[in-house]
Every structure is written in C-alpha cells, then in structure tokens.
Short mmCIF file of C-alpha atoms in Angstrom, two decimals:
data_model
loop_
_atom_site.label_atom_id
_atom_site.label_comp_id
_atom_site.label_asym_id
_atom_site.label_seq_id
_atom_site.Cartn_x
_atom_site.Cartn_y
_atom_site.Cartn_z
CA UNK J 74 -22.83 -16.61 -4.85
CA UNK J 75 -19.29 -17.23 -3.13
CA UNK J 76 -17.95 -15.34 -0.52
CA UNK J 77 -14.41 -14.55 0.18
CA UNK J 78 -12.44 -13.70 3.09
CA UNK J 79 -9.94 -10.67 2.94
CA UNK J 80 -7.31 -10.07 5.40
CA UNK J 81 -5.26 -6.91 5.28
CA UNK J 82 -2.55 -7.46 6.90
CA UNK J 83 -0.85 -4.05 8.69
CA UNK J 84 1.60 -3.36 11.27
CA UNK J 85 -0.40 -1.66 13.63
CA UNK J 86 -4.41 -3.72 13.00
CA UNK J 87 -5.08 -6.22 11.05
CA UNK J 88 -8.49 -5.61 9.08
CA UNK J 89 -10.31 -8.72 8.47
CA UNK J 90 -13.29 -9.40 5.71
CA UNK J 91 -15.84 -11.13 4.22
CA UNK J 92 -17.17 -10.35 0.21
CA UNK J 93 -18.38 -11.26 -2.54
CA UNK J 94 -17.58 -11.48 -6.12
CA UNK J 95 -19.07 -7.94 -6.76
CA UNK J 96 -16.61 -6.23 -4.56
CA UNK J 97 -19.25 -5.66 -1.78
CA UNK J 98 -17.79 -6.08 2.05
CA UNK J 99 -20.37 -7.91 3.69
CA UNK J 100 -18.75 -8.19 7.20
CA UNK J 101 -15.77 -6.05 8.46
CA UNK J 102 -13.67 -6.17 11.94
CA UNK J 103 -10.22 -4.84 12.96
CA UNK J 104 -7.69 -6.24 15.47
CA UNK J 105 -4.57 -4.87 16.94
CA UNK J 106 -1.60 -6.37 15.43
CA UNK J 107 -0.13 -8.02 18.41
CA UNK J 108 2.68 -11.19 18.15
CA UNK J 109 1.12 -14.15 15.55
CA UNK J 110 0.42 -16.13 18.65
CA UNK J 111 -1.88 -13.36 19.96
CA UNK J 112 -3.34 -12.73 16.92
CA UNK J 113 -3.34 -15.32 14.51
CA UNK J 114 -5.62 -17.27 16.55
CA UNK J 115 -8.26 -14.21 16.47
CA UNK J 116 -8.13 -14.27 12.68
CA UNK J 117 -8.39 -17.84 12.23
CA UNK J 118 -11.87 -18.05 13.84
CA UNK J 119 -13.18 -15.24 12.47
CA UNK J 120 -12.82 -16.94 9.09
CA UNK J 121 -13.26 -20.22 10.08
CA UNK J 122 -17.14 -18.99 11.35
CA UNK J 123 -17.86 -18.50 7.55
CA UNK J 124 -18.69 -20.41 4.94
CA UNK J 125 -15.86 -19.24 2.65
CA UNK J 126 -14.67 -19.99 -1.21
CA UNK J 127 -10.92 -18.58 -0.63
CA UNK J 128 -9.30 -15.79 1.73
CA UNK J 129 -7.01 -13.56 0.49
CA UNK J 130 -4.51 -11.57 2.20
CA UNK J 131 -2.64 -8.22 1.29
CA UNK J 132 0.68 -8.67 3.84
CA UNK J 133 2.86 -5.73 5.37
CA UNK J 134 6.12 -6.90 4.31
CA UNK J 135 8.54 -7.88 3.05
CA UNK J 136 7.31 -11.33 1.84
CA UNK J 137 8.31 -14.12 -0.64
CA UNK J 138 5.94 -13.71 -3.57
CA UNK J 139 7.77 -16.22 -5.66
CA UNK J 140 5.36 -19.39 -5.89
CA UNK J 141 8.67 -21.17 -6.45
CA UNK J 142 10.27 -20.62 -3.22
CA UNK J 143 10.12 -22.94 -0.29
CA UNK J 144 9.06 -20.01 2.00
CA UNK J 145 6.50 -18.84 -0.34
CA UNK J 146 4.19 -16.52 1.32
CA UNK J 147 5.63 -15.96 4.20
CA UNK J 148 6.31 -12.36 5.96
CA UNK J 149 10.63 -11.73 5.28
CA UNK J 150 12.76 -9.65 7.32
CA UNK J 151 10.29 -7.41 8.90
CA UNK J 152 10.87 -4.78 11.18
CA UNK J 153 7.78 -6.55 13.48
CA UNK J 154 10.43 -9.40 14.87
CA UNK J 155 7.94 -11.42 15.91
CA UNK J 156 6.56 -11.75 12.48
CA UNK J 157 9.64 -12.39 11.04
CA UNK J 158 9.90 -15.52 8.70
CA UNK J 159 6.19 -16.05 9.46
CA UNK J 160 4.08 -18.74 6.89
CA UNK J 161 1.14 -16.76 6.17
CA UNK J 162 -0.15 -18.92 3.35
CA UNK J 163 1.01 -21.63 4.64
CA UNK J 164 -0.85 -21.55 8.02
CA UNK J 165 -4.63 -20.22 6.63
CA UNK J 166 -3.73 -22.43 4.40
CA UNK J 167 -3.61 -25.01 6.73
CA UNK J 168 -5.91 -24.26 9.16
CA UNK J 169 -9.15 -23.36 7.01
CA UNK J 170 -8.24 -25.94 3.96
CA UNK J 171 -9.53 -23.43 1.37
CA UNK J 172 -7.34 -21.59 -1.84
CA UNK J 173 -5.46 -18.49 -0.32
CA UNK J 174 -4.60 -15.60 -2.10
CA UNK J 175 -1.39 -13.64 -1.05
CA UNK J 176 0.31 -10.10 -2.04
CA UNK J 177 1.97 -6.79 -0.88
CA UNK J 178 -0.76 -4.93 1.10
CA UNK J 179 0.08 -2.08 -1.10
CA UNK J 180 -0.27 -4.11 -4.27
CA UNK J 181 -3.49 -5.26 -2.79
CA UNK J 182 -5.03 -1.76 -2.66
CA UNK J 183 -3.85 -0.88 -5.74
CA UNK J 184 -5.87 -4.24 -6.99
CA UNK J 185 -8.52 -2.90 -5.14
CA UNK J 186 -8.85 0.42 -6.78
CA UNK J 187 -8.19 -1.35 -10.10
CA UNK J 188 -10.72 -3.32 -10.01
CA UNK J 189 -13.86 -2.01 -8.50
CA UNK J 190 -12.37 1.80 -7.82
CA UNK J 191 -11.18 4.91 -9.61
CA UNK J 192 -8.50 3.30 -11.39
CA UNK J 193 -10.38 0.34 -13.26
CA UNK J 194 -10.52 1.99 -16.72
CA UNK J 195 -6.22 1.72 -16.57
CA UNK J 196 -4.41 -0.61 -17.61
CA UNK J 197 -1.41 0.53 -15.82
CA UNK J 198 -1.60 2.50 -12.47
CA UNK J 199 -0.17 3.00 -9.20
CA UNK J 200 -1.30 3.47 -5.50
CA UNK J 201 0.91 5.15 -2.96
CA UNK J 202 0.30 4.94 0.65
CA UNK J 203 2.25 7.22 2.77
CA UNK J 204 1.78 7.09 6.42
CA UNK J 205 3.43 5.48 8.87
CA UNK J 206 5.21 4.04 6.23
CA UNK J 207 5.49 4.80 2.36
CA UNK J 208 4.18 2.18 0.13
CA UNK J 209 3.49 1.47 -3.54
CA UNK J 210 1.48 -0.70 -5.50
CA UNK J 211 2.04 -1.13 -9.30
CA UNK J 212 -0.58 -2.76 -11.98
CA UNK J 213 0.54 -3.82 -14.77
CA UNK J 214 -1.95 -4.80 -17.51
CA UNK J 215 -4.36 -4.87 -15.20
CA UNK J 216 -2.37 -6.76 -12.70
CA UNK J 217 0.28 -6.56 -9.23
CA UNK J 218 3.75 -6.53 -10.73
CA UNK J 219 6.59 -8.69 -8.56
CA UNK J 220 9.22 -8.82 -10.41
CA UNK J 221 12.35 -10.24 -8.81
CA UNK J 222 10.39 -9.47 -5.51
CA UNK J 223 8.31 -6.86 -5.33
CA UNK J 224 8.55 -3.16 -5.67
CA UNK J 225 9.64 -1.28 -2.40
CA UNK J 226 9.42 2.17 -3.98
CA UNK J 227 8.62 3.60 -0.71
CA UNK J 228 12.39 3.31 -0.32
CA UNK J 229 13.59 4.90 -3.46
CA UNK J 230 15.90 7.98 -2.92
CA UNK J 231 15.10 11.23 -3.00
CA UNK J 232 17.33 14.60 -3.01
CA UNK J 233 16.81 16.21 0.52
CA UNK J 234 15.62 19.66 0.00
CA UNK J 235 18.83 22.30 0.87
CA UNK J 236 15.86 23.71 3.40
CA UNK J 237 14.92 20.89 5.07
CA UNK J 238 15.35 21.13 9.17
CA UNK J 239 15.91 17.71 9.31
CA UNK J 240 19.30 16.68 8.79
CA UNK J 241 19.03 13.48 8.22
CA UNK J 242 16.30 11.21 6.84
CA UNK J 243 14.58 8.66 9.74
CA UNK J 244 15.03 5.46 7.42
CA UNK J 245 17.05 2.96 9.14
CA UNK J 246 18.31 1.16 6.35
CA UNK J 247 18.63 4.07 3.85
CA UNK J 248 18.29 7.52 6.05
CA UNK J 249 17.11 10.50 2.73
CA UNK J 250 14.77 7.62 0.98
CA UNK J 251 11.59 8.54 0.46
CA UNK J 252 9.98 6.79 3.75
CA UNK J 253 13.05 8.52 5.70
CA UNK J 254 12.13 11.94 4.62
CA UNK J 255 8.00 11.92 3.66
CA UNK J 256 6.64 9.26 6.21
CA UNK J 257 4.37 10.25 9.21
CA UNK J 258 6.92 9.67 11.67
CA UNK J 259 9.55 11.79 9.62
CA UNK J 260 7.06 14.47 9.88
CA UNK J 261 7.27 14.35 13.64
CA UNK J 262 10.75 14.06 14.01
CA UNK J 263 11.12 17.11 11.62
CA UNK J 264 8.62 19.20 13.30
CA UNK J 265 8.16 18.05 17.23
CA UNK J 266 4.54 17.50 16.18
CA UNK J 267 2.02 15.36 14.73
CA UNK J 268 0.59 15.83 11.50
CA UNK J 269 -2.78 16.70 12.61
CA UNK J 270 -1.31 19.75 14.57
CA UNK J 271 0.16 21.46 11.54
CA UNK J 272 -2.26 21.49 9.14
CA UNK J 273 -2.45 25.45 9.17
CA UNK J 274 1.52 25.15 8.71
CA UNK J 275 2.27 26.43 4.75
CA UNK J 276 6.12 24.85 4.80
CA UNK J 277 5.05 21.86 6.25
CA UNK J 278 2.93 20.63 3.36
CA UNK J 279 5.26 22.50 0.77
CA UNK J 280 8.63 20.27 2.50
CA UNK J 281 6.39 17.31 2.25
CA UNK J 282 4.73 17.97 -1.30
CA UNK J 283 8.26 18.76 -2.85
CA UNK J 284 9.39 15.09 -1.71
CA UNK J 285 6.29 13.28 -2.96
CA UNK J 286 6.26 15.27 -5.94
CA UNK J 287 9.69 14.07 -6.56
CA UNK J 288 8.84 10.40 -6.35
CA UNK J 289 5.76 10.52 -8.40
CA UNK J 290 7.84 12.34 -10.84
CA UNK J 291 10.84 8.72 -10.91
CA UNK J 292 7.30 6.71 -11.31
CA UNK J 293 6.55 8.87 -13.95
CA UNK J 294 9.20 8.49 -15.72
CA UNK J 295 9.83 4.65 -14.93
CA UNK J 296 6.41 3.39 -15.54
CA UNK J 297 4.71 5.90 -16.93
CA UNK J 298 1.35 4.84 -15.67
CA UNK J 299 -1.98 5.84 -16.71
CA UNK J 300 -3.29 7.14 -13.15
CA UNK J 301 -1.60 8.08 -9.75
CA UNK J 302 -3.82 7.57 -6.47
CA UNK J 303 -2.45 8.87 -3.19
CA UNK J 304 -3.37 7.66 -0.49
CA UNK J 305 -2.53 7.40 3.40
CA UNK J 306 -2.88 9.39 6.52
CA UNK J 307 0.04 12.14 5.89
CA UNK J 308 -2.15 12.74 2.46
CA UNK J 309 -5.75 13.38 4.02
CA UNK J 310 -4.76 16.89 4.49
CA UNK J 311 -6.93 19.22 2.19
CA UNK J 312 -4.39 21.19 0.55
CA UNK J 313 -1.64 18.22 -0.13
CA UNK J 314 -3.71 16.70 -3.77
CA UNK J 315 -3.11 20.34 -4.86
CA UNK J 316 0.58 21.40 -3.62
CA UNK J 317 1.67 17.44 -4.86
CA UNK J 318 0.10 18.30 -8.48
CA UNK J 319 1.93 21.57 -8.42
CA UNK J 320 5.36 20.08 -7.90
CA UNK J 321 4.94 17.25 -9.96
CA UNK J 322 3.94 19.93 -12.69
CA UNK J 323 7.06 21.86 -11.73
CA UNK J 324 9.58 18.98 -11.58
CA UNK J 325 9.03 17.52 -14.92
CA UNK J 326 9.86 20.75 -16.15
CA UNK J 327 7.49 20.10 -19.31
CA UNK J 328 9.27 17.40 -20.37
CA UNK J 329 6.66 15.22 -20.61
CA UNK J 330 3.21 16.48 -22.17
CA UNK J 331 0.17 15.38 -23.42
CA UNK J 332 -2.47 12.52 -22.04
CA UNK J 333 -2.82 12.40 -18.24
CA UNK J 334 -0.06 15.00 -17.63
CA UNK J 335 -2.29 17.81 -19.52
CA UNK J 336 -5.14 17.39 -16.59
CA UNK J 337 -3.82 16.46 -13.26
CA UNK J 338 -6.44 16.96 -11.25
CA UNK J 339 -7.82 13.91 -13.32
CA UNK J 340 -4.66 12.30 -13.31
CA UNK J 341 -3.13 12.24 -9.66
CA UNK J 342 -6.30 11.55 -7.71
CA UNK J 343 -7.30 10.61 -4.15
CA UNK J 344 -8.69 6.80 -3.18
CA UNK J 345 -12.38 6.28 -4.07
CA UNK J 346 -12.82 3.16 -2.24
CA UNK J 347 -12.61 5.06 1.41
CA UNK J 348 -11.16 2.31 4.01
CA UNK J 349 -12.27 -0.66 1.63
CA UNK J 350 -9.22 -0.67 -0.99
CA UNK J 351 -6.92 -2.98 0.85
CA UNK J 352 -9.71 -5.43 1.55
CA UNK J 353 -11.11 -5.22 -1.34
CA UNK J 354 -8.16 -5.80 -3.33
CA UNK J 355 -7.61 -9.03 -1.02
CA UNK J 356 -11.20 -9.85 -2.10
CA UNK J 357 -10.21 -9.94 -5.80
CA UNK J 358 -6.62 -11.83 -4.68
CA UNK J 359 -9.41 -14.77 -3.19
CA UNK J 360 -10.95 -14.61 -6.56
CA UNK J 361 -8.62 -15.06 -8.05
CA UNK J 362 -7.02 -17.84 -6.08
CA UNK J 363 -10.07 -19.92 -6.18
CA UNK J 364 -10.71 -19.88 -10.30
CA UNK J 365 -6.83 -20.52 -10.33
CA UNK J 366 -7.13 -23.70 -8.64
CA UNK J 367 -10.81 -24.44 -9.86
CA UNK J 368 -9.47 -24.19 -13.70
CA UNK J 369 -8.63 -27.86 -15.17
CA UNK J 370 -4.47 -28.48 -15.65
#
C-alpha cells in the first residue's frame, strides 16, 4: 500500500505526516513555524526519509490555488513576511520529485472530516476554525471549493453587538469582521485575559456565541450546507456547541425549517477527527494528487 506525506501548514507549527490510503497517520511530528530557511529544511528531510507516493499540504494563507497561474501554490500576501510569495509546491516539488497536493489548511480539514470524519455522509459541508485566527473550509459535492480564490469567510462582516466592550474589532484589514471580533486574540484584547481564564465567565461565551452564531447563520443562508463542524481552540470550551446552537436557532428567526435545522445538536457538531483533520485532509489532497497524475491524458 502507498503512503503519503501530509504537511499542515500553520502559522505558529507546522504538523508534518505520513499515511496511508485508509486515512490512518502512521508517523506524526510538529515543528515551530520559524522563517522557510529555518524550517523548510526540517520538513524536507523528514519526508525525504520516507518512501513516499505524494505529499500533500494544507497552507495558512493566502495562496494561489489557480493551477493556471505562474505562482501557483505559493503562500500570497501573508501576514508571516517571511513567507510571503513563498513556492510551496514548487519547492517539495522540487526537492522530493514526487506529485504534491496543495490547498487552504482550512479546506484541508474540512477534506479531512469529509472524508474519513463526521461529515463524510454530506455532500456539502463546512469546517470553521476559530482560534488564533477564523477560518473556513467549504465542500462542495464532496469537494474544496476555490472559486476565484478561495473563501476567506473568516473575514466576512459581522454587526458588533451594541454591548460589546470592545470598541473596535482587532482585524487589521477590516476591524468588526468576524476574525476582528470572535478570534482568540480578540478575546484577549476584549477581556485582559486569555480564554482559558474565563471559562466560568457567562457574557464571555454569550459575546462570543452571538458573533459565531451570526456567521454560521450568512453560511446558512449562502450555502446552505448539509453539516456545520466547529472547530478551534476559542470553541473547546464546554458550554460554546450549546450557546452557538442557541443563537443560530435565534437568529434565523424560523425562517428556515426543516432537515438539519430541526436537530442541531446533529447538525452543528464538534470535530471527530481530534488533532488529525488537517493532516488527514492533506493525506486525501496526496491521494488525490498522485491518481491525478497517474491517470492516462
């Protein structure tokens, strides 16, 4: 059986892989995400140790997704300046002479989850991240929508709560989006704390379930997918899943009815893959790579 190499590719580590075609994660290690000269080299020789069929990578971003492009998988105008411009593809590419598989690292999760997790019986679905940053993956008939680019939903606006403490979102580029007013560092500018020391604080998870509530409410009604996961660090907190449901149940205002939105416990669920999604997805975007370029023209 093949094995494939999975890199997901964060801001802070970068999580490298190996699997195989059955979704299991054979080998696993995690680096600091230091400049590409620091790291890359790290990477390289992990991968290069194995005996591999593809890697594929889920990528921070933004990044050039468009085959077409000359800069085709590489990392765009990231806030990581060292990163900037940077030829993924092109240099594992390069370097390990094997097929390489390339996408969003939320898009790879939500490929993940799609494939071997709680979302494979969907056609359509989502995966939202929200942490240090907010992310979100969309499927689409079972696969990563682009588009013109890809989506950045983690930036779509939000109305800022007439309550809210914080007068301004933290978003550089577009202060009340959704990352400016529901990401992990917004949390700590709001409240002087981290999110681990309010977790007995009732209006801190009601601020923060009314703005993802909001946002899953504009998927809702822009994709109208068949399941929600939520995932991240601000999300691991035990009564979030229920105060997010509540809003979302609140916000639509029973406009919508029927299917999912009649059981939302069953329909806006947590990650089932633990740690694994984003590698796992980038397991699948090998795959997928190496039949690509295995198939006859």
């Amino acid at each position: 059986m093949p094995l494939f190499g999975a890199l997901e590719a964060g801001g802070t580590k970068m999580v490298c892989a190996v699997g195989d075609a059955s979704g299991n994660i054979l080998e696993r290690i995690s680096l600091p995400t230091r400049s590409p000269e620091e790291t890359m080299p790290d990477m390289l020789d992990f991968f290069r140790a194995k005996k591999l069929a593809a890697v594929g990578i889920g990528c921070f971003g933004p990044v050039d997704l468009d085959r077409a492009s000359p800069t085709y998988g590489s990392i765009l105008a990231t806030p990581k300046l060292s990163w900037r411009n940077f030829p993924m593809v092109e240099t594992f590419r390069r370097t390990l002479g094997i097929p390489v598989g390339f996408d969003t690292d939320v898009n790879a999760a939500a490929l993940g989850e799609s494939t071997w997790g709680c979302t494979r019986e969907a056609a359509n679905s989502i995966y939202i991240t929200v942490g240090t940053g907010v992310g979100v993956g969309v499927i689409i008939n079972g696969k990563p929508y682009h588009g013109m680019t890809h989506p950045e939903a983690g930036h779509i606006f939000v109305a800022r709560h007439p309550d809210d403490p914080m007068e301004k979102g933290i978003c550089p580029y577009h202060g009340n989006c959704l990352e400016g007013l529901a990401s992990g560092p917004a949390l700590e500018r709001r409240w002087g704390k981290k999110a681990q020391e309010l977790a007995d604080c009732g209006e801190v998870w009601a601020l923060e379930a009314y703005y993802i509530g909001q946002a899953i409410c504009n998927y809702i009604m822009i994709l109208s997918p068949e399941k929600i996961v939520l995932g991240g660090g601000v999300t691991h907190q035990e009564r979030m899943l229920p105060l997010v449901r509540q809003e979302v149940r609140r916000q639509l205002g029973g406009y919508l009815q029927g299917k999912g939105l009649d059981d939302l416990d069953n329909y806006i669920v947590p990650i089932s893959l633990g740690d694994n999604q984003g590698v796992m997805g980038a397991v699948k975007l090998a795959m997928d790579e190496y039949a690509a370029e295995a198939a006859p023209v």
